[in-house]
Every structure is written in structure tokens, then in C-alpha cells.
PDB file of C-alpha atoms in Angstrom:
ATOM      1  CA  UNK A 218     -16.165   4.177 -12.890  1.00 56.00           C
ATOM      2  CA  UNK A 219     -12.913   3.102 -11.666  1.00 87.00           C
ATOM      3  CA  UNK A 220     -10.318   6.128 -11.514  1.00 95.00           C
ATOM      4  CA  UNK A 221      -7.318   6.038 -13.798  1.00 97.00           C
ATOM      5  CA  UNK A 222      -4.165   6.804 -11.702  1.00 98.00           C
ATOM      6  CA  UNK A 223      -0.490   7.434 -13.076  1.00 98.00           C
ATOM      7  CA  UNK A 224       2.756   7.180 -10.905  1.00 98.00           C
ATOM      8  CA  UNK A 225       5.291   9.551 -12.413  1.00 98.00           C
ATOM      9  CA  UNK A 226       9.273   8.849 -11.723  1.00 98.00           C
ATOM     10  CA  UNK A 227      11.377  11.243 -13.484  1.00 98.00           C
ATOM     11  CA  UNK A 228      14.822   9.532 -13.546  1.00 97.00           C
ATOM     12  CA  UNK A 229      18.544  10.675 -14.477  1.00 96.00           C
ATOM     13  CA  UNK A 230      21.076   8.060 -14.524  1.00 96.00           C
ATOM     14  CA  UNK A 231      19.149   6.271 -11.844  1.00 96.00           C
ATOM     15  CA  UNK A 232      20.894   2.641 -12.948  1.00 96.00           C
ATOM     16  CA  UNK A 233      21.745   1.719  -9.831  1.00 95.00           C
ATOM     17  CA  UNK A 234      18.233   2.515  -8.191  1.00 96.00           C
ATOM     18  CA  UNK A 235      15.081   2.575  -9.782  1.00 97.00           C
ATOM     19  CA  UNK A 236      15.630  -1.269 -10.623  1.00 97.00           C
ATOM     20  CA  UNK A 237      14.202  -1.811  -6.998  1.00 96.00           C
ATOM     21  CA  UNK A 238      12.025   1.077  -6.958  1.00 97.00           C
ATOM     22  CA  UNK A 239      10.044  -0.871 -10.195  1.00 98.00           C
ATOM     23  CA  UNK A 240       9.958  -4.035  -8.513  1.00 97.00           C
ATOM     24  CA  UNK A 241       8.296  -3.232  -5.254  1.00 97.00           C
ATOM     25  CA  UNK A 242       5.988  -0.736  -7.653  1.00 97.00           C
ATOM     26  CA  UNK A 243       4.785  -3.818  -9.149  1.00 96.00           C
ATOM     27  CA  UNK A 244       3.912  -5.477  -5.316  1.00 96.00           C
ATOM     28  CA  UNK A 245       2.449  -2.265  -3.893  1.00 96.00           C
ATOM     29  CA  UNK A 246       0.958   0.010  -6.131  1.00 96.00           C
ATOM     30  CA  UNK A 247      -1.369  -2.547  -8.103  1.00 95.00           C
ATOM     31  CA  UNK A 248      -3.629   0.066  -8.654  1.00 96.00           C
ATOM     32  CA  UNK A 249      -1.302   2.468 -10.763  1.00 97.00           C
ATOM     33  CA  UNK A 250       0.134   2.277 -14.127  1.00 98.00           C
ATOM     34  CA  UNK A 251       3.685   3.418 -13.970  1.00 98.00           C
ATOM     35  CA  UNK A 252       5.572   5.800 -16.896  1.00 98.00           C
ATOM     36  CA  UNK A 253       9.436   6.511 -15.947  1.00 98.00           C
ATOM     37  CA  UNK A 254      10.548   9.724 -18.208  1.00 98.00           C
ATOM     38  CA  UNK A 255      14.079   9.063 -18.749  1.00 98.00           C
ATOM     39  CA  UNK A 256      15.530  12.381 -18.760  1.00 97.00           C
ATOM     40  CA  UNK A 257      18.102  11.574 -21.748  1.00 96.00           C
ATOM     41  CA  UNK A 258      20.220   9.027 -19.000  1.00 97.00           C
ATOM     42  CA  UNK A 259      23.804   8.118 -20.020  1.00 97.00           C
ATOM     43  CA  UNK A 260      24.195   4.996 -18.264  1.00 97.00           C
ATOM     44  CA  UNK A 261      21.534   1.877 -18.292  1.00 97.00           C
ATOM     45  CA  UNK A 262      18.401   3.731 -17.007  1.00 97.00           C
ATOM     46  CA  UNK A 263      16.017   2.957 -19.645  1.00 97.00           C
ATOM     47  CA  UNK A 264      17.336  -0.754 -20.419  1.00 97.00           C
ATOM     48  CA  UNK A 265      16.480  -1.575 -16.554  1.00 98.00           C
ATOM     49  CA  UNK A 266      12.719   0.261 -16.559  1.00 98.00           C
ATOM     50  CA  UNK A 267      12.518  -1.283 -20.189  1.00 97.00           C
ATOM     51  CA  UNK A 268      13.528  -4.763 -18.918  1.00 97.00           C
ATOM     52  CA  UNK A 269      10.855  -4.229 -15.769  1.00 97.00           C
ATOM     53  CA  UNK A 270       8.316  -3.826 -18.477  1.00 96.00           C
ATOM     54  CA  UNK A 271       7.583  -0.472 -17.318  1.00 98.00           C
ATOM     55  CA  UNK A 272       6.661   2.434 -19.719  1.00 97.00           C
ATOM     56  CA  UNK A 273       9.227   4.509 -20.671  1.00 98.00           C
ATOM     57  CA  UNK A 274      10.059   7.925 -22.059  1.00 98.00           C
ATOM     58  CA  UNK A 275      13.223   9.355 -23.120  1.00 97.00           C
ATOM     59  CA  UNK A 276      14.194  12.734 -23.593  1.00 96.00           C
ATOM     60  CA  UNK A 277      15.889  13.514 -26.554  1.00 94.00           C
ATOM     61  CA  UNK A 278      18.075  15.566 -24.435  1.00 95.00           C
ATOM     62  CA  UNK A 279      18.596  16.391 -20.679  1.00 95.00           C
ATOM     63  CA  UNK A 280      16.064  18.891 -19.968  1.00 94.00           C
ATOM     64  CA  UNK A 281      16.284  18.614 -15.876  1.00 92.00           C
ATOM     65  CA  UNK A 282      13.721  17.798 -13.297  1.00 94.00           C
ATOM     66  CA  UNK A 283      10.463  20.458 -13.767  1.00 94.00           C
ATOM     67  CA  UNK A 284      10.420  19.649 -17.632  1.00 95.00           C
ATOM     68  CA  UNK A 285      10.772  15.862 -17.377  1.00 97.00           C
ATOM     69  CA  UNK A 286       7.810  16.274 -14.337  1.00 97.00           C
ATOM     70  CA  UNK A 287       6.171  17.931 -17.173  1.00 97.00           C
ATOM     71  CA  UNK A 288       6.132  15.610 -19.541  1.00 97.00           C
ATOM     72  CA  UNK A 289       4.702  12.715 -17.650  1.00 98.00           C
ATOM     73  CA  UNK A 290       1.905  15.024 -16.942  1.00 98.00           C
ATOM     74  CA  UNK A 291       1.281  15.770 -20.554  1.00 98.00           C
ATOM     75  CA  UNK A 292       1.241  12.174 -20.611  1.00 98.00           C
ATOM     76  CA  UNK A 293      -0.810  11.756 -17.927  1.00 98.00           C
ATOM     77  CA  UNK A 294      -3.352  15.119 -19.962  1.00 98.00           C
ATOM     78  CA  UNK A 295      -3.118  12.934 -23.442  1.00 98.00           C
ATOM     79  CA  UNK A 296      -4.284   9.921 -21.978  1.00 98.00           C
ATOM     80  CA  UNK A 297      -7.095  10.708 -19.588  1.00 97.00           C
ATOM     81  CA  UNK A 298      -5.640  10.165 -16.309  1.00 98.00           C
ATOM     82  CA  UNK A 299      -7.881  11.154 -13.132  1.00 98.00           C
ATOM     83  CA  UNK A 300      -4.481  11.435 -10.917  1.00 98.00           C
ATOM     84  CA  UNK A 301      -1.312  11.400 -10.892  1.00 98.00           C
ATOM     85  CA  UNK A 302       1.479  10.480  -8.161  1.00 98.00           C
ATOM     86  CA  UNK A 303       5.342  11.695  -8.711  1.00 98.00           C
ATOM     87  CA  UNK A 304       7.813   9.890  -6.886  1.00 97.00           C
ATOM     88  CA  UNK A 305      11.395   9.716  -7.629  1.00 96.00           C
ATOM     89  CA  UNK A 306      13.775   7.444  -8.850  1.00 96.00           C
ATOM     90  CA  UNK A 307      16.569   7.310  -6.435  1.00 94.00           C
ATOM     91  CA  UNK A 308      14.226   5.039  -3.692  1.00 94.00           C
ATOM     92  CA  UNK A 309      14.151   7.646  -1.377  1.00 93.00           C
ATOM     93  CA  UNK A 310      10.050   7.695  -1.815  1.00 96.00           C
ATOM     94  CA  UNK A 311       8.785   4.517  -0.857  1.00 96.00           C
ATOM     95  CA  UNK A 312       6.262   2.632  -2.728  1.00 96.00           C
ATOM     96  CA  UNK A 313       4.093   1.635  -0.165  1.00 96.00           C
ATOM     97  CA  UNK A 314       3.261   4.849   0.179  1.00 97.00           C
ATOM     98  CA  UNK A 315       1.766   5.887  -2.670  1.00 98.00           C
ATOM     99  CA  UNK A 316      -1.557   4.474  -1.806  1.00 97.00           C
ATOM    100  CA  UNK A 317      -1.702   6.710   1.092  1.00 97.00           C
ATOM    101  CA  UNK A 318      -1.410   9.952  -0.968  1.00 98.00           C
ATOM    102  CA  UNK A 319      -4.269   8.509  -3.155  1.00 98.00           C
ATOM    103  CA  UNK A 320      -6.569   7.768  -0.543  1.00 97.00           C
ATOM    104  CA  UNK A 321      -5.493  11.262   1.108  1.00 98.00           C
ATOM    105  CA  UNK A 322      -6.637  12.899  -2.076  1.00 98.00           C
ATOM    106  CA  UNK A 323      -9.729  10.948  -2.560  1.00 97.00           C
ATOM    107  CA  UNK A 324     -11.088  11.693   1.460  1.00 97.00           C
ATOM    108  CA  UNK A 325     -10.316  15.248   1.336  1.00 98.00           C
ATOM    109  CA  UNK A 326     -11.021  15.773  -1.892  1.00 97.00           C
ATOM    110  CA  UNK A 327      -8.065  17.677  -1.960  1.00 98.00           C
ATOM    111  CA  UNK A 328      -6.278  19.089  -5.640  1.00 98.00           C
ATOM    112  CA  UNK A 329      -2.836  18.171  -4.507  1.00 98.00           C
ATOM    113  CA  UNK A 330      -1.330  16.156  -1.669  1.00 98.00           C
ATOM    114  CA  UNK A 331       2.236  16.780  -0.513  1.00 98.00           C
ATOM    115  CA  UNK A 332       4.046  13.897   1.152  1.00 97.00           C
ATOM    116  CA  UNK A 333       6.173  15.047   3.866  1.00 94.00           C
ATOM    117  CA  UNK A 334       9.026  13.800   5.770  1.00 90.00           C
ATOM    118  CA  UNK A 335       8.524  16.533   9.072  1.00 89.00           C
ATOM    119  CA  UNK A 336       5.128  16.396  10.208  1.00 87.00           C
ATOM    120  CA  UNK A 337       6.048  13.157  12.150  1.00 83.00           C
ATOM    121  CA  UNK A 338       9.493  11.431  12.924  1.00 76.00           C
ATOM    122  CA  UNK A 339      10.233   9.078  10.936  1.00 70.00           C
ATOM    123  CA  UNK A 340      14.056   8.292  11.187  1.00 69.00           C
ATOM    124  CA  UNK A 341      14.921   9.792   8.060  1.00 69.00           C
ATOM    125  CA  UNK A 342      18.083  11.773   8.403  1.00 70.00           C
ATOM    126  CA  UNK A 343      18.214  15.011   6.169  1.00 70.00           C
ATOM    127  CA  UNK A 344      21.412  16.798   5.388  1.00 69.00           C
ATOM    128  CA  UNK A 345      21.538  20.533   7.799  1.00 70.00           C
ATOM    129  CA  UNK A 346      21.467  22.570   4.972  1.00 73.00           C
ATOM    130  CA  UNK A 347      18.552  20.894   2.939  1.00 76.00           C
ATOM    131  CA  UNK A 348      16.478  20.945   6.436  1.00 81.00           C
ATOM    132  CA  UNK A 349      17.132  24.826   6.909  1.00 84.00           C
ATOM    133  CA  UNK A 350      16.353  25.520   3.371  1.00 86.00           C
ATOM    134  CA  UNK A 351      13.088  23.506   3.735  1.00 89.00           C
ATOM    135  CA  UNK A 352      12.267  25.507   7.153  1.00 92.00           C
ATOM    136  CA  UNK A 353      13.479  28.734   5.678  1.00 93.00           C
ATOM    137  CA  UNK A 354      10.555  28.096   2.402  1.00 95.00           C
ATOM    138  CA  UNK A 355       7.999  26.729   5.008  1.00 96.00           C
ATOM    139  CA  UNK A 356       7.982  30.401   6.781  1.00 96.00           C
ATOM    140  CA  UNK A 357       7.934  31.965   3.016  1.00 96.00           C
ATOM    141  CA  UNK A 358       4.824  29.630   2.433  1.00 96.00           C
ATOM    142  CA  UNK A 359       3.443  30.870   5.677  1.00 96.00           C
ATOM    143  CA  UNK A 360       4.001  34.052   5.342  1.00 95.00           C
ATOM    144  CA  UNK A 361       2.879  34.532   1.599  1.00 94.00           C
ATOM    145  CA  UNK A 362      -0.975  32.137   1.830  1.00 95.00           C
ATOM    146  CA  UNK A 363      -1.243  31.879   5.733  1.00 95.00           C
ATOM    147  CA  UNK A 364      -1.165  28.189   5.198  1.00 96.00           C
ATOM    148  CA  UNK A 365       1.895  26.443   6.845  1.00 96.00           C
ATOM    149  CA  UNK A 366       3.220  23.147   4.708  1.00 97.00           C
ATOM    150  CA  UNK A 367       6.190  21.684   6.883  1.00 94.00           C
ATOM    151  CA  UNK A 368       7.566  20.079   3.810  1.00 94.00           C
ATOM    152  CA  UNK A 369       7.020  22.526   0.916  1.00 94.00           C
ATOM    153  CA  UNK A 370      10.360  20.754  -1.151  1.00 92.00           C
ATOM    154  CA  UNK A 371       8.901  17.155  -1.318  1.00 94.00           C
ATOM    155  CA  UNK A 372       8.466  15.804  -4.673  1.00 94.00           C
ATOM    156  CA  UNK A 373       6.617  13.149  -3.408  1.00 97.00           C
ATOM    157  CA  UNK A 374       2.974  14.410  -4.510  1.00 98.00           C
ATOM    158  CA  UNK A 375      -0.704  13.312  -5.375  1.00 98.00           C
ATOM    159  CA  UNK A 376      -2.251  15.686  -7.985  1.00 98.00           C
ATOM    160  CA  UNK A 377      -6.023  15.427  -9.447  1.00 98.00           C
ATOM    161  CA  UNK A 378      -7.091  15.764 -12.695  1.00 98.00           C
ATOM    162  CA  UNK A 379      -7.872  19.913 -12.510  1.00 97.00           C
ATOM    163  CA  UNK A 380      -4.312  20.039 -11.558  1.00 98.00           C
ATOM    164  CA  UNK A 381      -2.807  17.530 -14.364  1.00 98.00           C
ATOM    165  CA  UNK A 382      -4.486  19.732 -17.147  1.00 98.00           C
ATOM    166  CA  UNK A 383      -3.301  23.360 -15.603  1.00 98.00           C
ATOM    167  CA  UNK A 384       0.227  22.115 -15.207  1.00 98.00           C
ATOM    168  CA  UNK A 385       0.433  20.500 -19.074  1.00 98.00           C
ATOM    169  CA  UNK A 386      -0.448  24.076 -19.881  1.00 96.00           C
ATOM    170  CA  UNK A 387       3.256  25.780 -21.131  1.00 92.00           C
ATOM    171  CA  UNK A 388       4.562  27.852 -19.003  1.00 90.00           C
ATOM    172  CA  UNK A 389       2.332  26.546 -15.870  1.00 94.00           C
ATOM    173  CA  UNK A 390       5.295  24.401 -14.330  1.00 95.00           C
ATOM    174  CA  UNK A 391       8.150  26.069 -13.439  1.00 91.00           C
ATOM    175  CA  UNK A 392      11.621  25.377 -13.298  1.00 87.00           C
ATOM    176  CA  UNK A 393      11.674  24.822  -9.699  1.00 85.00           C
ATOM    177  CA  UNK A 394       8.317  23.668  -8.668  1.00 89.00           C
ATOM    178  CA  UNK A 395       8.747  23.483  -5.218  1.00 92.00           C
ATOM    179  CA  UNK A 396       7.917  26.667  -3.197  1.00 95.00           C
ATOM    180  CA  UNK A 397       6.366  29.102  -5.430  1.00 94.00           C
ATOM    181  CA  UNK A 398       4.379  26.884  -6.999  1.00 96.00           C
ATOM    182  CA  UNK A 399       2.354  25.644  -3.621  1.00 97.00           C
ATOM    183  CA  UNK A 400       2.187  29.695  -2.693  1.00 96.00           C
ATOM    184  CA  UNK A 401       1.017  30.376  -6.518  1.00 95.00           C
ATOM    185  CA  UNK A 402      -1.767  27.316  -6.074  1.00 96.00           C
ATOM    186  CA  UNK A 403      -3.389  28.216  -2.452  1.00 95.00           C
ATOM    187  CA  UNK A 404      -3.332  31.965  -3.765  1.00 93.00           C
ATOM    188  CA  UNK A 405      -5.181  30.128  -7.061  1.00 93.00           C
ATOM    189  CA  UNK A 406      -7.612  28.588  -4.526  1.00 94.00           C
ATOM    190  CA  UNK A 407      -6.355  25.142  -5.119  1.00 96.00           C
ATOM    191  CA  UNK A 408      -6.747  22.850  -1.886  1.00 97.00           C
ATOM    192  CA  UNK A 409      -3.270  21.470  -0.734  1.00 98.00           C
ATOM    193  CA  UNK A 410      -2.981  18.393   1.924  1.00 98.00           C
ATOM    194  CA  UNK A 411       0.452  17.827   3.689  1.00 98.00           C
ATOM    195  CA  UNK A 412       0.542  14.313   5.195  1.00 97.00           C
ATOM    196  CA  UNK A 413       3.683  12.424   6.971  1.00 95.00           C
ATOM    197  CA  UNK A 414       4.954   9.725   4.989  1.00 96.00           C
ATOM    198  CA  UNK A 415       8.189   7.536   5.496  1.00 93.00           C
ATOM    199  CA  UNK A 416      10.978   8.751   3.321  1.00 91.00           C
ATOM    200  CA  UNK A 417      14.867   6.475   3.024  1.00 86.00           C
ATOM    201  CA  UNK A 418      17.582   8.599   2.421  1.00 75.00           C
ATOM    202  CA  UNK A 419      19.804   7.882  -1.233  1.00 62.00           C
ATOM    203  CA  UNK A 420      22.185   4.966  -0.913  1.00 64.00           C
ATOM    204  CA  UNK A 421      23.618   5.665  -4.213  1.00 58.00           C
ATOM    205  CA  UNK A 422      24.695   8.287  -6.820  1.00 51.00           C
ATOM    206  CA  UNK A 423      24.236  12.169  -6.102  1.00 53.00           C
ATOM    207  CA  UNK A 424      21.363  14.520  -5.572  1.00 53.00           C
ATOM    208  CA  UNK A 425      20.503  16.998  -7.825  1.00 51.00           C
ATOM    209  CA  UNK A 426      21.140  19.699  -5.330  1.00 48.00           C
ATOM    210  CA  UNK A 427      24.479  18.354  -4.053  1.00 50.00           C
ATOM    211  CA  UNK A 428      27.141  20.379  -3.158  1.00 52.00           C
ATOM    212  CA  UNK A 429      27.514  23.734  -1.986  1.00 58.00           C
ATOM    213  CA  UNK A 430      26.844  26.393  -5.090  1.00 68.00           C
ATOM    214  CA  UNK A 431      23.569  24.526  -6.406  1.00 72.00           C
ATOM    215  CA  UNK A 432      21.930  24.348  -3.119  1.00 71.00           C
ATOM    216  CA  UNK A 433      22.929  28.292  -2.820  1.00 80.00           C
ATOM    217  CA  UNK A 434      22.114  29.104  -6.268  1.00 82.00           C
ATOM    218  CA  UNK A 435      18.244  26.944  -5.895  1.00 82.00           C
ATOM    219  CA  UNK A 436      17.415  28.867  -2.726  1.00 85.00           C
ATOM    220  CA  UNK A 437      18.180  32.395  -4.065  1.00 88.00           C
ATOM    221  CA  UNK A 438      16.278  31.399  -6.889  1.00 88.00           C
ATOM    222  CA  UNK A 439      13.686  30.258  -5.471  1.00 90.00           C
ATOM    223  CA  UNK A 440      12.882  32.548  -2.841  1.00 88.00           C
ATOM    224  CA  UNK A 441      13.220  35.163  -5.709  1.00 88.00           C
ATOM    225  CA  UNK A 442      10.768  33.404  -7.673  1.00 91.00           C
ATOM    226  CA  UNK A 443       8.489  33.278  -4.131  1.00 92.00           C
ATOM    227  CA  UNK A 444       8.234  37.332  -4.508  1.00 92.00           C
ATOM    228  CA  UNK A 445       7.922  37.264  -7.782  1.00 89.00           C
ATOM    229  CA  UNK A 446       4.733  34.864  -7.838  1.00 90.00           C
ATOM    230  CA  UNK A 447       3.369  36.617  -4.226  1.00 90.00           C
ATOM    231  CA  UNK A 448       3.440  39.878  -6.113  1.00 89.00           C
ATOM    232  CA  UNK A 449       1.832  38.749  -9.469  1.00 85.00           C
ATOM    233  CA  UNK A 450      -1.071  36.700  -6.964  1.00 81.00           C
ATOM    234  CA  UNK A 451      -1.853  39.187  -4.582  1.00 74.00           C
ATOM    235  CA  UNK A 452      -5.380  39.989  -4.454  1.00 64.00           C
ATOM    236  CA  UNK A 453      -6.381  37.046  -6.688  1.00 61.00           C
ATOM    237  CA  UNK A 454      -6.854  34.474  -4.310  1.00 54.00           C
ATOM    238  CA  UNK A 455      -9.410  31.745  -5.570  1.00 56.00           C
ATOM    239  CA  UNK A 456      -8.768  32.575  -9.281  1.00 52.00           C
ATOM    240  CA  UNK A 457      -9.040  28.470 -10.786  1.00 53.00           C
TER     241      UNK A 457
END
């Protein structure tokens, strides 16, 4: 029986570039149906994924990134999906891609399958203080499970079906699901697969962790949240 697979692109005022992230969607991931959650966008967002023909979700209001994420995996529960793939919005993951985090997850039967920008150069050109934050949370990942991930704050991820119905589950998919949540599912016993994919960097609009204080504020709250979730795990490894 022929899997059912779900690409996931949460999207804030992404007007300016999911257009072109739909388009090449439609050329290179054939196999996929695609569901944008429009996380309650102020400018045209859902007229340009509605005008793509692409399924579309709004949010009655803005409830950030982990809740949108979690949405399109309820979605993803409700309908019977055997995988999912999140990407974002902003055409920073590429869509010829995708297939290689499905076939990642399908060879080595993995339960999740990061996409990461470090294990291999690749050109793309990330800002000093996201890189040390992502080396800073690869040591914590290290350090917590043993089990290095060079890229432990990519969104760009392959997730199987056990996965999809444990994060629907409230209260399973935090508010910053980077991190803590990879240490949470090794300690779980979840298998995790980090491959190198080829990343672009934004060439429009803002991050969600520009600046200076929400970078600072998303580390200390993460790494927090690390401790927290190493503490409440410890001892329980292979729990699923």
C-alpha cells in the first residue's frame, strides 16, 4: 500500500515567499500532499497558498510556530497520514529536498529525520549568533543522550506515523521544539537521523528569532527547558 505523506509549512506573513516555495512543491515533491497552516497572517498569505490550490489552514489567531507545527500534525493524526515533512515558508528549505528526508526515513527506518545545514558545507551562510546557539544546544544534546545531532535547531524534519500521533497528543509539543524535544525523544527511545541537506538563507521579511533579546530570551529558555526535560527523563530511556 502506497504511504500517505504530508508536507507541513507553517507560515506567518510569508506573502512575499511561500508563492515560490508552492510552485516548485508542485515540480518536486509529486509524491506529497501539501497543507500550509496560516498562522492568523495579516498580509496576503493565505490568498497566494489559496490561489496555488494548496490546502490551507488559518488560525483564528496568532498562536506562534510550535502550535501552528501542531496543528498540521493533528491534521496529519485526523487524516491517516504515514509521514509527515515540515518545512518552512520563508524558502530557506528547499523543495527538492524533501524527498531525501523521506527516503532517509524509509532506509533507516528511522522515527524522525532532522535535515541539517552542518554536517556538510553547503554555502549557506548562518548569522554568528544563530551558529553558536546551534553549537552551544548540539553539546547540550550530547551531553544529555550521548548522541551528537550537529543541527539540533532545524525545522526541516521527516517524522513517521508513531511520532505524528505522540506529538497531536496536548501537551507533547512544546513551545520550542527544537532542543529538548530531540533530548526528550532519544531518552524516549525514539530513533533520530541527522542528514546534510542544502539550506538558502531568507531573501525577504524577518526571522522569528531576529534581533538581539529574542535570540537571548529562546536560548535561556531553552537550555532551561533542556534540564528540565533531562531531569524528568533520566533513567527512562526507551519508554515509547
Amino acid at each position: 500500500m502506497k504511504n500517505k505523506i504530508l508536507i507541513i509549512i507553517p507560515a506567518y506573513n510569508e506573502a512575499k515567499n511561500i508563492g515560490p516555495v508552492l510552485k516548485d512543491l508542485k515540480k518536486e515533491a509529486q509524491y506529497a500532499d501539501v497543507l500550509v497552516v496560516n498562522d492568523h497572517s495579516t498580509d496576503d498569505t493565505q490568498t497566494i497558498v489559496e490561489e496555488n490550490g494548496v490546502k490551507c489552514i488559518t488560525n483564528i489567531f496568532n498562536m506562534h510556530y510550535a502550535w501552528t507545527i501542531q496543528t498540521g500534525i493533528k491534521y496529519a493524526q485526523h487524516n491517516s497520514y504515514d509521514y509527515a515533512i515540515f518545512m518552512d515558508a520563508d524558502g530557506q528549505h528547499l523543495p527538492s529536498e524533501t524527498a531525501k528526508l523521506y527516503e532517509t526515513i524509509l532506509n533507516t527506518k528511522s522515527d524522525i529525520v532532522i535535515g541539517s545545514r552542518y554536517l556538510k558545507k553547503t554555502g549557506y551562510k548562518c548569522p554568528l549568533f544563530r551558529r553558536i546557539g546551534t553549537k552551544f544546544f548540539e553539546i547540550i544534546v550530547k551531553l544529555f543522550t550521548g548522541k551528537k545531532i550537529a543541527d539540533p535547531l532545524s525545522g526541516f524534519q521527516c517524522i513517521d506515523k508513531r511520532v505524528i500521533d505522540f506529538w497531536a497528543k496536548p501537551g507533547n509539543y512544546p513551545e520550542y521544539p527544537d532542543a529538548s524535544l530531540i533530548i526528550e525523544m532519544i531518552l524516549r527511545g525514539y530513533k533520530i537521523t541527522e542528514i546534510p541537506v542544502k539550506m538558502k538563507n531568507r531573501e525577504n521579511g524577518a526571522s522569528m528569532h531576529s534581533g538581539i533579546w529574542k535570540p537571548l530570551k529562546y536560548m535561556v529558555t531553552q537550555f532551561y527547558t533542556c534540564i528540565v526535560t533531562f531531569v524528568k527523563y533520566i533513567g527512562k530511556r526507551r519508554i515509547k
